[in-house]
Coordinates of C-alpha atoms in Angstrom, one line a residue:
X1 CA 19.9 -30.0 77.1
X2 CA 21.8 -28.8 80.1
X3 CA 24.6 -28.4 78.3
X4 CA 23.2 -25.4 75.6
X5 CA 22.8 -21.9 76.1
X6 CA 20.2 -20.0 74.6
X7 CA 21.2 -16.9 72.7
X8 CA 17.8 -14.7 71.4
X9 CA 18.6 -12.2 69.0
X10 CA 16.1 -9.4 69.5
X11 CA 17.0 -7.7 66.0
X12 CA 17.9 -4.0 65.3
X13 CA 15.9 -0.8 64.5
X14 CA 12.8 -2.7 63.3
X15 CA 12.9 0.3 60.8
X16 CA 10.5 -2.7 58.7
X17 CA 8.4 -3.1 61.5
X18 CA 8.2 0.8 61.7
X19 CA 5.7 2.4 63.5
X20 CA 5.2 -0.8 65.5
X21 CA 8.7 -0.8 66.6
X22 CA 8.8 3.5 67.7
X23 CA 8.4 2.9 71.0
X24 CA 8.9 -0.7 71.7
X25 CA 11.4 -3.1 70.7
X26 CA 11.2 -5.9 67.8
X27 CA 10.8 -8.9 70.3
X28 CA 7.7 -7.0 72.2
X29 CA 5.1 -6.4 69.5
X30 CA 1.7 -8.0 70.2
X31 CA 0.7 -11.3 68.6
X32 CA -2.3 -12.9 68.6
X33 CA -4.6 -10.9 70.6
X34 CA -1.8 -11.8 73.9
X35 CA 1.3 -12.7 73.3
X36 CA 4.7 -10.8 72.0
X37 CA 6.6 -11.9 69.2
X38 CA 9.2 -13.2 71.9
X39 CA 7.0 -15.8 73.9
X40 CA 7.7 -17.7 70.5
X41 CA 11.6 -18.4 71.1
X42 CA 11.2 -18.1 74.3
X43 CA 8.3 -20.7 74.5
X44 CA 10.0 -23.3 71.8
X45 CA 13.1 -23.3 74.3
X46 CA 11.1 -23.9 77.7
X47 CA 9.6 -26.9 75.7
X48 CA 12.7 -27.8 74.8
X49 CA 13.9 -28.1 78.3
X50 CA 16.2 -25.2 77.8
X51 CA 16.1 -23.1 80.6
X52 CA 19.4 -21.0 80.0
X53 CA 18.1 -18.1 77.7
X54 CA 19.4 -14.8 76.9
X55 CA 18.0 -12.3 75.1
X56 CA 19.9 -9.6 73.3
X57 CA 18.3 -6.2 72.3
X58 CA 19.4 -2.5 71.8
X59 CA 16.4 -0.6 71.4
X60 CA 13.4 0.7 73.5
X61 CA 13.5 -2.5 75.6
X62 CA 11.9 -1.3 78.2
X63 CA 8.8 -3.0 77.8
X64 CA 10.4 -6.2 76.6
X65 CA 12.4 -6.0 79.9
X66 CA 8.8 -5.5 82.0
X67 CA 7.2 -8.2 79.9
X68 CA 10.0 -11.1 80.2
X69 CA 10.2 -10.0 84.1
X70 CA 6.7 -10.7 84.7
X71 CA 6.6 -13.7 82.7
X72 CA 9.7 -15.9 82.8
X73 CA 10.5 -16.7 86.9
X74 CA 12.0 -20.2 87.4
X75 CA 12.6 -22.4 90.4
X76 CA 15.0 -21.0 92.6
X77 CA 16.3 -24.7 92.5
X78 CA 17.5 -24.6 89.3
X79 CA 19.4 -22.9 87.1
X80 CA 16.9 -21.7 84.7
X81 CA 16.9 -17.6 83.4
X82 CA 15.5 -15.4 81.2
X83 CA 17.8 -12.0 81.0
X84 CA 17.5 -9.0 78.8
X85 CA 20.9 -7.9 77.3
X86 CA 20.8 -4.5 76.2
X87 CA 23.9 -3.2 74.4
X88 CA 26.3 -1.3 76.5
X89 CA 29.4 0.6 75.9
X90 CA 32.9 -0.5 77.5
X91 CA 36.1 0.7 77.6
X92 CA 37.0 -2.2 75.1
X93 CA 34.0 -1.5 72.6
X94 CA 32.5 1.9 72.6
X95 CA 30.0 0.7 69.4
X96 CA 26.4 -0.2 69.4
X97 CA 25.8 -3.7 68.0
X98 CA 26.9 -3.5 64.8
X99 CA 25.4 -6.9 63.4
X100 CA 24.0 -10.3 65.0
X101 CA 27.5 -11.5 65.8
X102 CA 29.0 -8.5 66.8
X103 CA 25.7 -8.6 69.0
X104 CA 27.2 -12.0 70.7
X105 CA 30.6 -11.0 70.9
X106 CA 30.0 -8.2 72.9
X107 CA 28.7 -10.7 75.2
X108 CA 31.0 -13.4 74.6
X109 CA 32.6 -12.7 77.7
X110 CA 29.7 -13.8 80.2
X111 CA 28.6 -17.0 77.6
X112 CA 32.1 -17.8 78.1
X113 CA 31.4 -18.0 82.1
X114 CA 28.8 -21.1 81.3
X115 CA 29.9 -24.5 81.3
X116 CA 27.9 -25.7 78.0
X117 CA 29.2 -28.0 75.0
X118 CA 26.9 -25.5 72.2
X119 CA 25.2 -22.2 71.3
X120 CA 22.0 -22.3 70.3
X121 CA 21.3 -18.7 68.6
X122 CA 17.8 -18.0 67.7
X123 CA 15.9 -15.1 65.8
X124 CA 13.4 -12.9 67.9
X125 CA 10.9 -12.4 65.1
X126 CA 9.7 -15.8 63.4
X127 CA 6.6 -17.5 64.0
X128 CA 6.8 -21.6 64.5
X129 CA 6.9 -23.9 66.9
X130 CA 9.8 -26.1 66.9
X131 CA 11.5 -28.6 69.0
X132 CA 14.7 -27.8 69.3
X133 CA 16.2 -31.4 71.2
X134 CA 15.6 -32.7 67.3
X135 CA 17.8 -29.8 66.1
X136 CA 20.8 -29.9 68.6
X137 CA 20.4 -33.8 68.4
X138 CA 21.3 -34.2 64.9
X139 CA 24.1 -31.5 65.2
X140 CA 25.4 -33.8 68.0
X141 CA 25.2 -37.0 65.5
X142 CA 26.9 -35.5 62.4
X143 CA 29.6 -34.0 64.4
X144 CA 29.1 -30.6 62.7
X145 CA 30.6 -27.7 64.0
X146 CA 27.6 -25.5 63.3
X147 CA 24.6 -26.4 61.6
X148 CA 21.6 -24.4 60.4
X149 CA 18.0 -24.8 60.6
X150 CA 16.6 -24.7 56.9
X151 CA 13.2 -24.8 54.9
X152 CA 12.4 -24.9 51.2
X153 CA 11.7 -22.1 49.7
X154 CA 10.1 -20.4 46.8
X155 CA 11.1 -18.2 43.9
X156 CA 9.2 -15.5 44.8
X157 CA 10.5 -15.2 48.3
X158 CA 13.8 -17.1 48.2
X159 CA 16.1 -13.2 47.5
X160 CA 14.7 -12.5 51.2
X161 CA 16.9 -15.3 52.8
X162 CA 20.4 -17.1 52.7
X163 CA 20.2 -19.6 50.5
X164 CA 22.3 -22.4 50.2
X165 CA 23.5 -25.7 48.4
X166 CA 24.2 -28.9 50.2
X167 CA 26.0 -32.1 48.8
X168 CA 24.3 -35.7 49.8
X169 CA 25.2 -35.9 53.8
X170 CA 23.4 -32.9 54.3
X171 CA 26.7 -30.7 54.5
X172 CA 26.5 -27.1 53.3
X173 CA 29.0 -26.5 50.5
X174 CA 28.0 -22.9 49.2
X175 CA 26.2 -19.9 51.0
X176 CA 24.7 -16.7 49.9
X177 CA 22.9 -13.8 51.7
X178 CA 19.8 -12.5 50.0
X179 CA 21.1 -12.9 46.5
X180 CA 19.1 -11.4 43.4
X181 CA 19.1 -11.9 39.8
X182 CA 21.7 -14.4 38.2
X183 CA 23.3 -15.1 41.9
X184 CA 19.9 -16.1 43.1
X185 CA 19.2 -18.5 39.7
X186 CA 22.9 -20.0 40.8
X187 CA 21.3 -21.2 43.8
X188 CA 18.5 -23.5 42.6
X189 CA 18.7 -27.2 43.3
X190 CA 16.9 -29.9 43.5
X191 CA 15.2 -30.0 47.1
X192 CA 14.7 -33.7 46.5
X193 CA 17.7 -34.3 48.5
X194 CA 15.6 -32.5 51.5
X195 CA 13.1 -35.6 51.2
X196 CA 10.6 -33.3 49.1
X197 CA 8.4 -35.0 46.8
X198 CA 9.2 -34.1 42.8
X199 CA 6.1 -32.0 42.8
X200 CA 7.0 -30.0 46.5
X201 CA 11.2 -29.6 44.6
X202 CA 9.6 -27.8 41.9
X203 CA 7.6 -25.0 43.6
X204 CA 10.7 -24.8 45.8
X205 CA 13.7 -25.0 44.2
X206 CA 15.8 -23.1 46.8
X207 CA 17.5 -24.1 50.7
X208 CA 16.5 -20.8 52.7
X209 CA 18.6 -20.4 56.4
X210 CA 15.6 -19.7 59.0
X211 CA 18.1 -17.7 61.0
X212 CA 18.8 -20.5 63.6
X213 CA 21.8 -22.1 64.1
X214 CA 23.5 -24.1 66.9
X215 CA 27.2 -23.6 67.4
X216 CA 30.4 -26.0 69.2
X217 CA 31.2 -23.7 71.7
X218 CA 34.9 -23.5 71.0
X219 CA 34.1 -23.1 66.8
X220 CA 31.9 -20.2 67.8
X221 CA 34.5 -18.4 70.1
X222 CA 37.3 -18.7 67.3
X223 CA 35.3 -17.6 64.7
X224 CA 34.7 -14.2 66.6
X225 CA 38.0 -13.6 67.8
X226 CA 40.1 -14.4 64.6
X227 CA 37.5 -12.1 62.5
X228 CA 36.6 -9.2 64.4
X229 CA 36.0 -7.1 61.4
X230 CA 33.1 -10.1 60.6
X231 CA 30.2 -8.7 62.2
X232 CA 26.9 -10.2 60.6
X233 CA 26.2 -14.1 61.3
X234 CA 24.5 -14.6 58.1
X235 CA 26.3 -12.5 55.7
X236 CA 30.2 -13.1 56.8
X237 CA 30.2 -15.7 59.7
X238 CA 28.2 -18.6 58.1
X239 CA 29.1 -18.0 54.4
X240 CA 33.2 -17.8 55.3
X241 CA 32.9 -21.0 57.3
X242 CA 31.3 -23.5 54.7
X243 CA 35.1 -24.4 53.3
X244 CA 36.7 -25.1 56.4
X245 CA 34.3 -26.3 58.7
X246 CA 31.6 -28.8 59.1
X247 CA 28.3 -26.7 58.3
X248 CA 25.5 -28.7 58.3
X249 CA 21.4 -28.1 57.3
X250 CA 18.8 -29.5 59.4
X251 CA 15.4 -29.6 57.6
X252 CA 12.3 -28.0 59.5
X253 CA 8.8 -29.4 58.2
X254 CA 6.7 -27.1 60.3
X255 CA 5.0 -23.7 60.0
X256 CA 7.1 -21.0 60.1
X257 CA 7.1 -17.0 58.7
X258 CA 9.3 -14.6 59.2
X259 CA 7.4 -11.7 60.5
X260 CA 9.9 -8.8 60.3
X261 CA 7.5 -6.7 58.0
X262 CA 4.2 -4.9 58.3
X263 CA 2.6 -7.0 55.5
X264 CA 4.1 -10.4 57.0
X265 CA 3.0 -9.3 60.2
X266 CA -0.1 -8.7 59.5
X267 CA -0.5 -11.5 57.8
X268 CA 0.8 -13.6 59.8
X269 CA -2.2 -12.7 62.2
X270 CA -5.0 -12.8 59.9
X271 CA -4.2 -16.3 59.4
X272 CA -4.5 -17.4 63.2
X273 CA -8.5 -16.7 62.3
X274 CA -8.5 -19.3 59.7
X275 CA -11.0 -22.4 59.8
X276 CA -11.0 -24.8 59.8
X277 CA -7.1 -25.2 60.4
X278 CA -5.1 -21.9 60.7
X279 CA -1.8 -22.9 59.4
X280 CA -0.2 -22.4 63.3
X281 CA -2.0 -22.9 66.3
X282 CA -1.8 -21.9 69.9
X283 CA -4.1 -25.2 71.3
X284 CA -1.4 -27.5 71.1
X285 CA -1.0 -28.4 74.9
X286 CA 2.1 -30.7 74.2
X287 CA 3.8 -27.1 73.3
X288 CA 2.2 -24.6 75.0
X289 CA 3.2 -20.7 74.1
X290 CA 3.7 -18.8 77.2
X291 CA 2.9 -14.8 77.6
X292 CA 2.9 -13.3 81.1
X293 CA -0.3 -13.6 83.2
X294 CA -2.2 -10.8 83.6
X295 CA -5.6 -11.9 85.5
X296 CA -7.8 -9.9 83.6
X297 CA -11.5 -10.0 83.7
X298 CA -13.4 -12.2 80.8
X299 CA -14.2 -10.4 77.4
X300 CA -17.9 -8.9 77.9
X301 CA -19.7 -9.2 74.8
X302 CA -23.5 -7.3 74.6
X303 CA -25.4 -8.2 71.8
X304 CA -22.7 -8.6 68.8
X305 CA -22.2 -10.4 65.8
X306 CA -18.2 -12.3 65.7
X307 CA -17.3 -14.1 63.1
X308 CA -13.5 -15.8 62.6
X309 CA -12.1 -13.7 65.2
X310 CA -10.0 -14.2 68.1
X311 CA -10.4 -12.0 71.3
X312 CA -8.4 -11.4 74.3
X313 CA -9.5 -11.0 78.0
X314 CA -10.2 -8.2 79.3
X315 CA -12.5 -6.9 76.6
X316 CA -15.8 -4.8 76.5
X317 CA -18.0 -5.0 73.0
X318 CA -21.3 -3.4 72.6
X319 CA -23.5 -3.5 69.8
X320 CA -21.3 -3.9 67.0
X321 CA -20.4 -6.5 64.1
X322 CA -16.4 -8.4 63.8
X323 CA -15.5 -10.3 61.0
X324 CA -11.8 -12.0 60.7
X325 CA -10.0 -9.6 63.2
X326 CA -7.8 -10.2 66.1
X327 CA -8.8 -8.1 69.3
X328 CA -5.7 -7.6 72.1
X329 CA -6.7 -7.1 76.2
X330 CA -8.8 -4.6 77.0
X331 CA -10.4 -3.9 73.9
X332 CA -13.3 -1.4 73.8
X333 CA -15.8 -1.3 71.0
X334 CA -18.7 1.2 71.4
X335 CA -22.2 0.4 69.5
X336 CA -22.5 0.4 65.7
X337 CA -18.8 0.0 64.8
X338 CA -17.8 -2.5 62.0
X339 CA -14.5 -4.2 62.6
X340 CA -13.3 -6.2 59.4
X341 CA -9.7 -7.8 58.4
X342 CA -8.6 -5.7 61.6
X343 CA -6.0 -6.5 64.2
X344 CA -6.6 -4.0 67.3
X345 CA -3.7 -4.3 69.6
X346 CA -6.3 -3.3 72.7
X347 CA -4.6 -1.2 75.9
X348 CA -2.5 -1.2 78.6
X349 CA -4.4 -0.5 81.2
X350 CA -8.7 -0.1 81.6
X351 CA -10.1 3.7 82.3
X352 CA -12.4 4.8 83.9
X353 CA -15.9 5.8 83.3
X354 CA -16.1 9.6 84.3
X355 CA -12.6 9.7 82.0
X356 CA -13.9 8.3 79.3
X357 CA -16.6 11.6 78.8
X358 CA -20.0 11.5 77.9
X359 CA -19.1 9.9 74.0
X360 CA -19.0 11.3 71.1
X361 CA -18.3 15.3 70.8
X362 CA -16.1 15.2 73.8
X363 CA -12.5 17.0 73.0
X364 CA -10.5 14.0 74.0
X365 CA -12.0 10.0 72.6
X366 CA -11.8 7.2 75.2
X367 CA -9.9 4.9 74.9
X368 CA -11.1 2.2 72.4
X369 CA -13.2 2.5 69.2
X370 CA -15.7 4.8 69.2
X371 CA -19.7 4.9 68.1
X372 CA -20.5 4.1 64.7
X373 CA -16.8 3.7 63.3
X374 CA -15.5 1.4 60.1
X375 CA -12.3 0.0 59.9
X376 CA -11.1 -2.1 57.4
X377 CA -7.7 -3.7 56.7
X378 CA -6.0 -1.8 59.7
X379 CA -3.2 -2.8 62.7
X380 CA -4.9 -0.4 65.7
X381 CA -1.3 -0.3 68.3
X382 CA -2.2 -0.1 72.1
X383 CA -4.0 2.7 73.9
X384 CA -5.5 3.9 70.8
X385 CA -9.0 7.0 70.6
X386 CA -10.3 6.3 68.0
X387 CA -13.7 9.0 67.9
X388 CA -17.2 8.4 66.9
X389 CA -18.1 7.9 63.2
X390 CA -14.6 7.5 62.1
X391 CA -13.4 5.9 58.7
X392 CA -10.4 4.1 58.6
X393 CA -11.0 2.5 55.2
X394 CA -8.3 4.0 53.1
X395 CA -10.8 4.8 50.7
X396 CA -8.4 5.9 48.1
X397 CA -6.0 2.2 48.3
X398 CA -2.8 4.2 48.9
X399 CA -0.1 1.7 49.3
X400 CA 2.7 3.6 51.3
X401 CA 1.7 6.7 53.4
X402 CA 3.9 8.8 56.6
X403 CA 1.1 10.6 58.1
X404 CA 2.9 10.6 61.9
X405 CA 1.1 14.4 62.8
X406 CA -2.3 12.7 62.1
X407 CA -1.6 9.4 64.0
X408 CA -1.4 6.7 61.3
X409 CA 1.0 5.2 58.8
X410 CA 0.2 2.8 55.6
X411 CA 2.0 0.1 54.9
X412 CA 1.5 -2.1 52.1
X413 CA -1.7 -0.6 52.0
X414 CA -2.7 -1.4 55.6
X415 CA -3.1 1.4 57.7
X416 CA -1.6 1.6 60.8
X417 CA -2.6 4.0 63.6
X418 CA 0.3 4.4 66.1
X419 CA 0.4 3.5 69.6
X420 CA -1.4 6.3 72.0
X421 CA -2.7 8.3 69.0
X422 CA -5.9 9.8 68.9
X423 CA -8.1 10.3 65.9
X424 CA -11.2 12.7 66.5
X425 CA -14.6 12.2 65.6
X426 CA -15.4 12.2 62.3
X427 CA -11.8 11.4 60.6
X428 CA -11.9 9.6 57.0
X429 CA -8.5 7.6 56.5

């Protein structure tokens, strides 16, 4: 494994991820309570016993800087990193990343200056846990020149993803990107090849890319400088390279969900409260998932009902009732709040008493949830007021809402109040 380098891609915009993504970027949106979406890669990798791992981003990555610099310091015995990339203008390239692989090629110039045999490029917003040695292993045994990670896949889903068809060895023979009507019928087969039962081929007919892929270093550095015009890995790279190289699929069995929308994401979190079994845990000590240590305090609970939660350190609940919702640090519930299919993202840092006023009727809300508040069905970003006797219920089931003045969004029909927003006593979302 000494012989890979780790390329993350932190993603774009995150216009799907939007509000979540306004100040932050992709790869640094809390998960679980206390994590980011980028401990994932970035923790699959370490496990992996690769210790080489960039991490390319263009947006707000400030705080995904801050959190990968506190977290991820190696041995100064060994060669081990974990380094932002933030796109940068040169004299060659004035341009922004203008796709994933225009993302790398940018960059090619410093991977060049490491002495590895492949490429392992990896997607900052997906939630699994794999071991990658199996991955690069059976690259290394079919003598592919690039070969993709793949899972079976719906009908409902499968026009998300690049689908493709393979012939008996496993070899990718045709590739599409997100293809819809007809084009996505064309790409049906029988997933029986994959080792699926007859009963698993059925309810998913289709070969969906997961967005990793490991790459001979010399086939990726031609395939960038011949095409320069080719910007986008899974629309133009992978797709153009089936005929002429060896692209091979590698079948994942695990977990795993793309979380680049509010819906997944939320999701996504709700089901870490499952029981008995949430479909992906974080108590597997054989692959740990690694977050930066913050040393907080334990969670102070006074007299409250929990049920199928999971809370952070750090927090402070009084009086009040929480039913299958995720709590982040420093979370703050005043008395008499009801907290339901809620993930509250917590805070950034714990104020003080004489700022947090007297309660309720105070002009500014501490930080936290105040007295007496409902929410139902809500993603609550960090640093959050929320006032006293507050109703974020959306009472009315509106499905898509920009109310950015007033603090919130709704997505899908989950409301989503934006990082440091405050919401005064009395509101009814």
């Amino acid at each position: 494994m000494k012989r890979v380098l780790s390329i993350i891609l932190g993603g774009g915009a995150g216009t799907r991820l939007y509000p979540l993504t306004k100040l932050r970027a992709k790869p640094a949106v809390p998960l679980a309570s206390k994590y980011r979406l980028i401990d994932i890669p970035v923790s699959n990798c370490i496990n992996s016993e690769l210790y080489k791992i960039y991490v390319l981003t263009q947006f707000n990555s400030a705080s995904l800087n801050r959190h990968l610099s506190r977290g991820y310091t190696f041995s100064g015995f060994s060669e081990g990193f974990v380094e932002v990339l933030a796109a940068q203008q040169t004299p060659e390239n004035p341009n922004w990343f203008q796709g994933t692989a225009d993302a790398v090629r940018q960059y090619i110039w410093l991977f060049n200056e490491w002495d590895v045999d492949e490429y392992l490029i990896l997607s900052g917003d997906h939630l699994y846990r794999m071991d990658y040695r199996e991955f690069i292993n059976r690259h290394r045994e079919t003598n592919a020149d690039i070969t993709i990670s793949v899972v079976p896949m719906d009908e409902r889903r499968a026009s998300d993803f690049g689908l493709m068809k393979i012939d008996e060895s496993g070899r990718v023979i045709s590739f599409s990107e997100k293809p819809k009507g007809e084009a996505l019928k064309a790409m049906a087969v029988d997933t029986t090849v994959l080792g699926l039962s007859a009963e698993e081929a059925q309810q998913s007919p289709f070969i969906a890319s997961m967005g990793i892929y490991v790459f001979k270093r010399e086939v990726l550095l031609k395939l960038l400088k011949e095409s320069p015009e080719r910007t986008d890995f899974g629309k133009e790279i992978i797709p153009a390279s089936a005929s002429d190289y060896n692209v091979q699929a590698y079948l994942f069995n695990g977990y795993w969900e793309d979380i680049g929308t509010i819906e997944a994401f939320y999701d996504a979190n709700m089901a870490l409260t499952q029981q008995p079994r949430p479909p992906f845990s974080f108590y597997d000590e054989r692959a740990p998932i690694y977050t930066r240590p913050r040393y907080l305090p334990p969670t102070k609970m006074l007299d409250c009902v929990v049920k199928e939660s999971i809370i952070a350190e750090g927090c402070i609940l009084k009086e009040c009732a929480i039913t299958h919702s995720v709590l982040g640090v420093r979370t703050r519930i005043e008395s008499g709040c009801l907290i339901e299919d809620t993930m509250l993202m917590g805070a950034d840092y714990f104020q003080a008493m004489p700022e947090r006023g007297s309660g309720c009727a105070d002009e500014i809300p501490g930080l936290g949830i105040g007295k007496d508040t409902t929410i139902r069905r809500a993603i609550i970003d960090k640093n959050a007021r929320i006032g006293c006797n507050v109703q974020i219920i959306n009472k009315d089931n509106v499905q898509e809402a920009e109310r950015e003045n007033l603090g919130f969004y709704i997505r899908s029909g989950i409301v989503v109040v934006l990082k440091n927003a405050i919401i005064p006593d009395g509101m009814v979302i």
